[in-house]
C-alpha positions as a printed Julia matrix, in Angstrom:
119×3 Matrix{Float64}:
 -135.75   -1.07   -91.04
 -132.72    1.15   -91.56
 -129.61   -0.89   -92.13
 -131.57   -4.0    -93.12
 -133.11   -5.17   -96.33
 -136.78   -5.82   -96.79
 -138.43   -9.21   -96.48
 -140.25  -11.34   -99.01
 -143.71  -12.43   -97.87
 -145.37  -15.55   -99.28
 -149.08  -16.43   -99.47
 -149.8   -19.77  -101.06
 -150.32  -23.47  -100.88
 -148.25  -25.67   -98.61
 -145.77  -26.73  -101.3
 -145.07  -23.16  -102.41
 -144.66  -21.74   -98.91
 -142.56  -24.69   -97.73
 -140.23  -24.27  -100.71
 -139.65  -20.62   -99.93
 -139.22  -21.33   -96.22
 -136.6   -23.96   -97.02
 -134.91  -21.3    -99.14
 -134.61  -19.07   -96.06
 -137.48  -16.65   -96.62
 -139.28  -17.22   -93.29
 -139.03  -14.5    -90.64
 -140.94  -13.19   -87.63
 -141.22   -9.47   -86.94
 -140.94   -7.84   -83.5
 -144.64   -8.6    -82.84
 -143.99  -12.3    -83.64
 -145.99  -12.11   -86.88
 -144.67  -14.37   -89.65
 -144.13  -13.21   -93.22
 -145.98  -16.17   -94.72
 -149.4   -17.8    -94.82
 -150.1   -21.39   -95.82
 -153.51  -21.45   -97.5
 -155.35  -24.71   -96.94
 -158.87  -25.81   -97.84
 -160.22  -24.61   -94.51
 -158.49  -21.2    -94.69
 -161.19  -18.56   -95.05
 -161.08  -15.88   -97.73
 -161.34  -13.31   -94.92
 -158.17  -14.67   -93.31
 -156.32  -14.6    -96.64
 -157.39  -11.03   -97.3
 -156.57   -9.91   -93.75
 -153.09  -11.43   -93.98
 -152.51   -9.92   -97.43
 -153.55   -6.46   -96.19
 -151.33   -6.84   -93.12
 -148.37   -7.63   -95.39
 -149.16   -4.52   -97.45
 -149.05   -2.36   -94.33
 -145.79   -3.74   -92.93
 -142.76   -1.56   -93.61
 -140.38   -4.54   -93.39
 -141.87   -6.3    -96.46
 -140.68   -5.36   -99.95
 -142.2    -8.15  -102.06
 -145.32  -10.26  -101.64
 -145.38  -13.51  -103.59
 -148.87  -14.95  -103.93
 -150.08  -18.02  -105.77
 -152.24  -16.83  -108.64
 -155.07  -19.18  -107.63
 -155.05  -17.6   -104.14
 -154.88  -14.1   -105.62
 -158.07  -14.89  -107.55
 -159.88  -15.32  -104.21
 -158.95  -11.78  -103.16
 -158.63  -10.21  -106.63
 -160.31   -6.97  -105.48
 -157.64   -6.46  -102.8
 -154.78   -7.31  -105.17
 -156.06   -4.89  -107.81
 -156.64   -2.15  -105.24
 -152.93   -2.15  -104.35
 -151.28    0.44  -106.59
 -148.15    1.42  -104.66
 -144.8     0.21  -105.95
 -143.78   -1.21  -102.56
 -144.41   -3.79  -101.52
 -144.41   -5.27  -105.01
 -147.05   -7.98  -105.46
 -146.06  -10.83  -107.76
 -148.43  -13.6   -108.73
 -146.74  -16.97  -109.11
 -147.94  -20.4   -110.25
 -148.58  -23.3   -107.92
 -147.91  -26.95  -108.56
 -151.53  -27.62  -109.47
 -152.44  -24.3   -111.11
 -150.25  -22.99  -113.95
 -149.59  -19.28  -114.38
 -152.07  -17.43  -116.61
 -150.74  -14.05  -117.73
 -154.25  -12.92  -118.72
 -155.34  -13.07  -115.06
 -152.31  -11.23  -113.61
 -153.49   -7.74  -112.65
 -149.96   -6.37  -112.25
 -148.99   -7.52  -115.74
 -152.2    -6.05  -117.19
 -151.42   -2.74  -115.49
 -147.83   -2.79  -116.79
 -149.01   -3.45  -120.34
 -151.17   -0.35  -120.11
 -148.1     1.79  -119.37
 -146.44    1.1   -122.72
 -147.46    1.61  -126.33
 -146.38   -0.58  -129.24
 -143.87    2.12  -130.25
 -142.19    1.93  -126.82
 -141.39   -1.72  -127.36
 -139.71   -1.27  -130.78
């Protein structure tokens, strides 16, 4: 990846992934693996988790955007990721608003600061 930036990966519903693809996020790596997964009703939790873990292991991905409702399905895998890269960001979907109380990254970040740090 020297000389190139890192990719953004997207895991989410069709509307979310399509929006990011229209914005130019979609790529294929040398092994013809895409940097996105459209999660539909028939998509298994195992497939979501396998794709998420594959994105974590790819050195060409710097950020993983995942719908919060999808992240809930694989919460154990999301919480197990503690490295800074790739960064995992939970985002809302059209039908499921963002809930900060469920965001494991935000909870972890809150634990890093005291009230005095924020004054």
